[in-house]
Tab-separated table of C-alpha atoms in Angstrom:
chain	number	residue	atom	x	y	z
J	1	PHE	CA	19.692	4.990	-20.676
J	2	LEU	CA	16.869	6.730	-19.557
J	3	SER	CA	17.488	10.296	-18.303
J	4	LEU	CA	16.790	10.577	-14.596
J	5	LYS	CA	16.454	14.085	-14.366
J	6	VAL	CA	13.389	14.857	-12.291
J	7	GLU	CA	10.355	16.001	-14.304
J	8	ASN	CA	8.637	19.089	-13.179
J	9	LYS	CA	5.312	18.106	-12.875
J	10	THR	CA	4.537	20.553	-9.881
J	11	LYS	CA	2.707	22.966	-12.124
J	12	GLY	CA	0.196	20.176	-13.132
J	13	ARG	CA	-0.146	19.009	-9.610
J	14	LEU	CA	-1.062	22.406	-8.386
J	15	GLN	CA	-3.650	22.671	-10.681
J	16	LYS	CA	-5.737	20.043	-8.794
J	17	GLN	CA	-8.709	21.511	-7.132
J	18	ILE	CA	-9.656	20.656	-3.603
J	19	CYS	CA	-12.816	19.273	-3.132
J	20	GLN	CA	-14.508	21.539	-0.131
J	21	VAL	CA	-17.011	18.814	0.519
J	22	VAL	CA	-14.480	16.296	1.383
J	23	LEU	CA	-12.326	18.346	2.966
J	24	ASP	CA	-15.073	19.706	5.559
J	25	HIS	CA	-15.913	15.959	6.105
J	26	PHE	CA	-12.339	15.294	6.868
J	27	GLU	CA	-11.952	18.367	8.996
J	28	LYS	CA	-14.704	17.375	11.415
J	29	GLN	CA	-13.767	13.374	11.638
J	30	TYR	CA	-9.897	13.694	11.862
J	31	THR	CA	-10.098	16.620	14.146
J	32	ALA	CA	-11.991	14.328	16.644
J	33	GLU	CA	-9.748	11.372	15.718
J	34	LEU	CA	-6.248	12.771	15.492
J	35	GLY	CA	-6.795	16.209	17.525
J	36	ASP	CA	-3.821	18.578	16.938
J	37	LYS	CA	-2.055	16.256	14.679
J	38	TRP	CA	-4.660	16.596	11.966
J	39	THR	CA	-3.296	20.193	11.130
J	40	SER	CA	-0.060	19.023	9.819
J	41	VAL	CA	-1.387	16.091	8.217
J	42	ARG	CA	-3.981	18.224	6.186
J	43	ASP	CA	-1.536	20.423	5.099
J	44	VAL	CA	0.519	17.791	3.286
J	45	LEU	CA	-2.713	15.997	1.841
J	46	THR	CA	-3.883	19.391	0.411
J	47	CYS	CA	-0.674	20.217	-0.988
J	48	PRO	CA	0.615	17.843	-3.867
J	49	SER	CA	3.841	19.603	-4.472
J	50	CYS	CA	4.782	18.257	-0.947
J	51	TRP	CA	4.056	14.695	-1.729
J	52	GLN	CA	7.135	12.404	-2.222
J	53	TYR	CA	7.558	9.441	-4.373
J	54	ALA	CA	9.734	6.390	-3.558
J	55	ILE	CA	11.550	4.307	-6.182
J	56	LEU	CA	11.244	0.454	-5.618
J	57	LEU	CA	14.091	-1.038	-7.987
J	58	ASN	CA	12.984	-4.220	-9.916
J	59	LYS	CA	15.643	-7.109	-9.154
J	60	PHE	CA	14.508	-8.701	-12.213
J	61	SER	CA	15.880	-5.827	-14.354
J	62	GLN	CA	18.973	-4.492	-12.486
J	63	SER	CA	20.830	-1.604	-13.177
J	64	ALA	CA	23.946	-0.676	-11.261
J	65	GLU	CA	23.781	2.584	-13.323
J	66	LEU	CA	20.512	3.406	-12.000
J	67	GLU	CA	21.342	2.667	-8.539
J	68	ASN	CA	24.592	4.665	-8.588
J	69	THR	CA	22.558	7.789	-10.293
J	70	LEU	CA	20.022	7.663	-7.323
J	71	ARG	CA	22.739	8.076	-4.753
J	72	VAL	CA	24.501	10.712	-6.590
J	73	GLU	CA	21.009	12.584	-6.962
J	74	GLY	CA	20.659	12.487	-3.183
J	75	TYR	CA	18.489	9.364	-2.650
J	76	HIS	CA	18.829	6.884	-0.043
J	77	PRO	CA	17.661	3.506	1.051
J	78	ALA	CA	14.239	3.800	2.624
J	79	PHE	CA	14.771	0.718	4.749
J	80	GLN	CA	17.978	-0.106	6.410
J	81	GLY	CA	19.259	-1.370	9.886
J	82	THR	CA	17.684	-3.590	12.184
J	83	LEU	CA	14.385	-4.282	10.692
J	84	PRO	CA	12.814	-7.998	11.756
J	85	TYR	CA	12.524	-8.653	8.002
J	86	LEU	CA	14.518	-6.968	5.226
J	87	PRO	CA	15.389	-9.148	2.255
J	88	ARG	CA	18.708	-8.027	0.548
J	89	SER	CA	16.935	-8.203	-2.499
J	90	LEU	CA	14.450	-5.388	-1.650
J	91	LYS	CA	15.676	-2.035	-2.654
J	92	CYS	CA	13.750	1.220	-2.276
J	93	TYR	CA	15.064	4.669	-2.565
J	94	ILE	CA	13.853	7.911	-1.021
J	95	SER	CA	14.744	11.550	-1.089
J	96	ARG	CA	13.832	13.926	1.761
J	97	THR	CA	12.701	16.637	-0.895
J	98	PRO	CA	9.507	16.237	-2.904
J	99	ARG	CA	10.585	15.187	-6.724
J	100	ARG	CA	9.324	12.413	-8.855
J	101	PHE	CA	11.351	10.204	-11.462
J	102	PRO	CA	9.282	10.073	-14.724
J	103	ALA	CA	7.355	7.000	-14.938
J	104	GLN	CA	8.385	4.320	-17.208
J	105	LYS	CA	5.768	3.252	-20.022
J	106	HIS	CA	4.901	-0.260	-20.380
J	107	GLN	CA	6.434	-1.860	-23.204
J	108	THR	CA	5.466	-5.615	-24.456
J	109	GLY	CA	8.588	-7.864	-23.750
J	110	LYS	CA	10.643	-5.254	-21.980
J	111	LEU	CA	10.885	-5.057	-18.097
J	112	LYS	CA	10.863	-1.769	-16.384
J	113	GLU	CA	13.594	-1.177	-13.830
J	114	TYR	CA	11.651	0.630	-11.206
J	115	TYR	CA	8.226	1.342	-9.858
J	116	LEU	CA	7.089	4.890	-8.293
J	117	LEU	CA	5.135	4.291	-5.140
J	118	ASN	CA	4.173	5.732	-1.588
J	119	ALA	CA	7.152	4.390	0.485
J	120	ALA	CA	4.482	3.478	3.262
J	121	SER	CA	3.129	1.045	0.741
J	122	VAL	CA	6.220	-1.198	1.331
J	123	LEU	CA	5.402	-1.637	5.149
J	124	PRO	CA	2.588	-4.072	4.818
J	125	VAL	CA	4.640	-6.244	2.876
J	126	LEU	CA	7.538	-6.178	5.368
J	127	ALA	CA	4.995	-6.857	8.105
J	128	LEU	CA	3.948	-10.061	6.014
J	129	GLU	CA	7.290	-11.470	6.057
J	130	VAL	CA	7.262	-13.682	3.022
J	131	LYS	CA	9.612	-16.416	2.768
J	132	ASP	CA	10.421	-18.522	-0.008
J	133	GLY	CA	8.521	-21.247	-1.034
J	134	GLU	CA	5.337	-20.042	1.063
J	135	ASP	CA	2.094	-19.983	-0.542
J	136	VAL	CA	0.767	-16.323	-0.656
J	137	LEU	CA	-2.681	-14.649	-1.584
J	138	ASP	CA	-2.721	-10.952	-2.293
J	139	LEU	CA	-6.413	-10.531	-1.971
J	140	CYS	CA	-7.201	-7.175	-3.391
J	141	ALA	CA	-3.943	-7.022	-5.716
J	142	ALA	CA	-4.532	-3.957	-8.075
J	143	PRO	CA	-3.050	-2.027	-9.258
J	144	GLY	CA	-0.111	-4.428	-8.350
J	145	GLY	CA	2.710	-2.586	-6.437
J	146	LYS	CA	2.411	-4.745	-3.284
J	147	SER	CA	2.398	-7.877	-5.372
J	148	ILE	CA	5.522	-7.107	-7.286
J	149	THR	CA	7.078	-5.899	-3.970
J	150	ILE	CA	6.512	-9.370	-2.533
J	151	LEU	CA	8.356	-10.808	-5.416
J	152	GLN	CA	11.181	-8.369	-4.780
J	153	CYS	CA	11.395	-9.943	-1.348
J	154	ALA	CA	10.879	-13.952	-2.079
J	155	TYR	CA	9.726	-16.476	-4.428
J	156	PRO	CA	6.470	-17.944	-3.134
J	157	GLY	CA	5.304	-21.402	-3.698
J	158	GLN	CA	2.265	-20.431	-5.238
J	159	PHE	CA	1.259	-16.645	-5.613
J	160	HIS	CA	-2.467	-15.867	-6.178
J	161	CYS	CA	-3.144	-12.407	-6.983
J	162	ASN	CA	-6.943	-11.411	-6.912
J	163	GLU	CA	-8.696	-8.296	-8.208
J	164	TYR	CA	-12.647	-8.436	-8.524
J	165	ASP	CA	-12.849	-5.187	-10.696
J	166	ASP	CA	-12.620	-5.933	-14.357
J	167	LEU	CA	-10.704	-2.691	-15.176
J	168	ARG	CA	-8.428	-2.931	-12.104
J	169	SER	CA	-7.721	-6.636	-12.961
J	170	ARG	CA	-6.409	-5.818	-16.509
J	171	TRP	CA	-4.009	-3.030	-14.879
J	172	LEU	CA	-2.856	-5.615	-12.569
J	173	LYS	CA	-1.882	-7.933	-15.205
J	174	GLN	CA	-0.016	-5.375	-17.208
J	175	THR	CA	1.800	-4.283	-14.104
J	176	MET	CA	2.997	-7.918	-13.566
J	177	GLU	CA	4.019	-8.049	-17.402
J	178	SER	CA	6.234	-4.923	-16.912
J	179	PHE	CA	7.992	-6.138	-13.779
J	180	ILE	CA	8.083	-9.834	-13.807
J	181	PRO	CA	9.826	-12.178	-16.160
J	182	ASP	CA	7.799	-14.760	-18.400
J	183	PRO	CA	8.889	-17.912	-16.461
J	184	LEU	CA	7.764	-16.401	-13.236
J	185	VAL	CA	4.804	-14.694	-14.443
J	186	ASN	CA	3.456	-17.934	-15.757
J	187	LEU	CA	3.599	-19.258	-11.996
J	188	ILE	CA	1.444	-16.572	-10.953
J	189	THR	CA	-2.380	-16.861	-10.708
J	190	VAL	CA	-4.303	-13.918	-11.270
J	191	SER	CA	-7.883	-14.097	-10.917
J	192	LYS	CA	-11.147	-12.157	-10.790
J	193	LEU	CA	-13.017	-13.527	-7.721
J	194	ASP	CA	-15.204	-11.937	-5.294
J	195	GLY	CA	-12.809	-11.484	-2.246
J	196	ARG	CA	-15.505	-12.111	0.005
J	197	GLN	CA	-15.725	-15.797	-1.085
J	198	ILE	CA	-12.364	-16.826	-1.842
J	199	GLY	CA	-12.025	-18.342	1.899
J	200	ASP	CA	-14.911	-20.720	0.922
J	201	PHE	CA	-13.496	-21.507	-2.557
J	202	LYS	CA	-10.009	-22.061	-1.166
J	203	PRO	CA	-10.051	-22.733	2.540
J	204	GLU	CA	-6.868	-22.979	4.437
J	205	LEU	CA	-4.518	-23.041	1.233
J	206	TYR	CA	-2.100	-20.115	2.059
J	207	ASP	CA	0.420	-19.329	4.707
J	208	LYS	CA	0.515	-15.658	4.145
J	209	VAL	CA	-2.366	-13.367	3.168
J	210	LEU	CA	-2.443	-9.638	2.271
J	211	VAL	CA	-5.665	-7.853	2.512
J	212	ASP	CA	-4.796	-4.242	1.013
J	213	ALA	CA	-8.437	-3.574	1.213
J	214	PRO	CA	-10.627	-1.024	-0.772
J	215	CYS	CA	-10.802	1.934	1.391
J	216	SER	CA	-11.553	5.859	1.182
J	217	ASN	CA	-8.434	6.844	-0.194
J	218	ASP	CA	-7.924	10.100	1.735
J	219	ARG	CA	-5.266	11.503	-0.994
J	220	SER	CA	-7.291	11.221	-4.015
J	221	TRP	CA	-10.707	11.764	-2.423
J	222	LEU	CA	-9.865	15.329	-1.392
J	223	PHE	CA	-9.268	15.989	-5.171
J	224	SER	CA	-12.716	14.333	-6.146
J	225	SER	CA	-13.443	15.778	-9.804
J	226	ASP	CA	-17.086	17.252	-8.724
J	227	THR	CA	-19.240	17.807	-5.807
J	228	GLN	CA	-21.825	15.199	-6.883
J	229	GLN	CA	-18.982	12.272	-6.923
J	230	ALA	CA	-17.802	13.458	-3.649
J	231	LYS	CA	-21.051	13.329	-2.060
J	232	PHE	CA	-21.791	9.827	-3.372
J	233	ARG	CA	-18.297	8.692	-2.067
J	234	LEU	CA	-18.941	9.972	1.328
J	235	ILE	CA	-22.107	8.110	1.436
J	236	GLN	CA	-20.486	4.989	0.111
J	237	ARG	CA	-17.780	5.416	2.763
J	238	LYS	CA	-20.219	4.348	5.608
J	239	GLU	CA	-20.585	0.769	3.811
J	240	LEU	CA	-16.873	0.196	3.264
J	241	SER	CA	-16.105	-1.052	6.951
J	242	SER	CA	-18.632	-3.727	6.299
J	243	LEU	CA	-16.983	-4.747	3.134
J	244	GLN	CA	-13.659	-4.820	4.776
J	245	PHE	CA	-14.864	-7.062	7.640
J	246	GLN	CA	-16.094	-9.503	5.305
J	247	LEU	CA	-12.925	-9.513	3.265
J	248	LEU	CA	-10.761	-10.088	6.436
J	249	ARG	CA	-13.306	-13.053	7.429
J	250	SER	CA	-12.939	-14.670	3.995
J	251	ALA	CA	-8.890	-13.973	4.245
J	252	ILE	CA	-8.896	-15.794	7.587
J	253	LYS	CA	-10.856	-18.765	6.278
J	254	ALA	CA	-8.098	-18.874	3.556
J	255	LEU	CA	-5.208	-19.034	5.795
J	256	ARG	CA	-3.689	-22.184	7.153
J	257	PRO	CA	-3.369	-22.577	11.046
J	258	GLY	CA	-0.268	-20.920	11.922
J	259	GLY	CA	-0.547	-18.395	8.979
J	260	SER	CA	-0.174	-14.940	9.017
J	261	LEU	CA	-2.463	-11.910	7.656
J	262	VAL	CA	-1.728	-8.421	7.246
J	263	TYR	CA	-4.402	-5.866	6.690
J	264	SER	CA	-3.785	-2.444	5.264
J	265	THR	CA	-5.601	0.444	4.003
J	266	CYS	CA	-4.409	4.239	2.839
J	267	THR	CA	-6.835	5.990	4.950
J	268	LEU	CA	-6.708	7.613	8.314
J	269	SER	CA	-10.305	6.639	9.162
J	270	LYS	CA	-10.736	4.864	12.554
J	271	ALA	CA	-13.899	3.142	11.364
J	272	GLU	CA	-11.899	1.403	8.472
J	273	ASN	CA	-8.842	0.577	10.304
J	274	SER	CA	-8.680	-0.239	14.019
J	275	ASP	CA	-12.565	-0.709	14.583
J	276	VAL	CA	-12.422	-3.271	11.667
J	277	ILE	CA	-9.564	-5.332	13.375
J	278	ASN	CA	-11.100	-4.818	16.718
J	279	LEU	CA	-14.346	-6.396	15.449
J	280	ILE	CA	-12.507	-9.294	13.787
J	281	LEU	CA	-10.629	-9.875	17.081
J	282	LYS	CA	-13.825	-10.025	19.009
J	283	SER	CA	-15.778	-12.181	16.494
J	284	CYS	CA	-13.091	-14.540	15.179
J	285	THR	CA	-11.761	-16.737	18.020
J	286	ASN	CA	-9.096	-18.322	15.786
J	287	VAL	CA	-6.914	-15.217	15.287
J	288	MET	CA	-4.749	-13.490	17.534
J	289	PRO	CA	-2.792	-10.041	17.107
J	290	VAL	CA	0.948	-10.140	16.143
J	291	ASP	CA	3.381	-7.504	17.574
J	292	ILE	CA	4.709	-5.105	14.818
J	293	SER	CA	5.863	-2.423	16.887
J	294	GLU	CA	9.670	-3.487	16.272
J	295	MET	CA	9.333	-2.822	12.637
J	296	ALA	CA	7.612	0.448	13.278
J	297	LYS	CA	10.572	1.488	15.639
J	298	ALA	CA	13.051	0.432	13.157
J	299	VAL	CA	11.884	2.793	10.453
J	300	SER	CA	10.682	5.586	12.961
J	301	GLN	CA	13.486	7.905	11.226
J	302	GLU	CA	11.881	8.063	7.855
J	303	PHE	CA	8.261	7.728	8.796
J	304	THR	CA	5.713	9.466	11.284
J	305	PHE	CA	3.493	6.910	13.408
J	306	LEU	CA	0.502	7.735	15.376
J	307	SER	CA	1.458	7.162	18.905
J	308	ASP	CA	-1.509	5.597	20.716
J	309	THR	CA	-1.796	2.696	18.531
J	310	GLN	CA	-1.772	-1.055	19.788
J	311	GLN	CA	1.063	-3.251	19.357
J	312	HIS	CA	-0.246	-5.223	16.391
J	313	GLU	CA	-1.041	-2.067	14.570
J	314	LEU	CA	0.339	1.110	12.979
J	315	LEU	CA	-0.673	4.238	11.433
J	316	VAL	CA	1.544	6.340	9.124
J	317	LEU	CA	0.833	9.982	9.380
J	318	PRO	CA	2.226	12.105	6.487
J	319	GLU	CA	4.238	15.234	7.206
J	320	LYS	CA	6.405	17.697	5.313
J	321	GLY	CA	9.751	16.001	4.881
J	322	LYS	CA	8.145	12.720	5.338
J	323	ALA	CA	5.085	12.872	3.361
J	324	TRP	CA	4.550	8.967	3.339
J	325	GLY	CA	1.042	7.666	4.129
J	326	PRO	CA	-1.624	7.743	5.231
J	327	MET	CA	-1.020	3.899	5.523
J	328	TYR	CA	-2.534	1.599	8.212
J	329	VAL	CA	-1.227	-1.703	8.904
J	330	ALA	CA	-2.272	-4.375	11.179
J	331	LYS	CA	-1.129	-8.062	11.461
J	332	LEU	CA	-2.796	-11.155	12.627
J	333	ARG	CA	-2.010	-14.850	13.164
J	334	LYS	CA	-4.252	-17.764	12.669
J	335	ILE	CA	-4.316	-20.487	15.615
């Protein structure tokens, strides 16, 4: 049985160098957008030793021993109580202190017992509320964490996982093979289509669509490997909201009337979050916002949210002891 002693990776994480170009950019933008809250968020984002990792258990490779060990080690369920949607099969454990279990290596023919992730990554899946038998599209699915979280919750009728980038698509396939048993893997479609065109290829085919969009990943961008890469990323950043808007338009076309869509990013940027959703709501007359404030209320003990968001959206702000996020989530329904 895998030793569950925490690996001491702090030293390696502390050796990461903060990219001053990106930090200066964030300082200016997020001070304007978040005000005083930016200071505490910045303190977490620039301190990898503060970062926390949740443990998503794999129901297809259950281990009572692992669950018992987690509880003994001081871990507790991240999601409990009166959530609007919380399948019993979804088990995600967190600890108040920053520590990390060793990641399990991919072994052909052997399922992993757990997946390490940012606990806020589960929130888009909880907002999507997938039920057994529903047809589901994960439009930008790599590396696969949200796809396997969906499968911990329910058995979709057809499950289509799409990833346009070739390298990331291979990563997605490997994640699926590591967590999902053969009979079920064979029922999952993994494609490499341009997400902006899926709505035209597959109109009104899905009950639920997740758009976990490409975004300016605040955590990783702060540690860009060199200044040139950082400058290039910041130029690219201006174009991301246009791509995100196009992906959402495509997702809406792929949705059946009455179907639901969840949009998520791992950035704090207003331009990539609420601005994109507001533009969609203005330009698409066949979608309406869906209130997800009850879900946010139910998990407010474990997550810190930006207070002045609308009822159909939430933004998780990292803080010490609750270092989850950034994660933006918004929910829409097709009329």
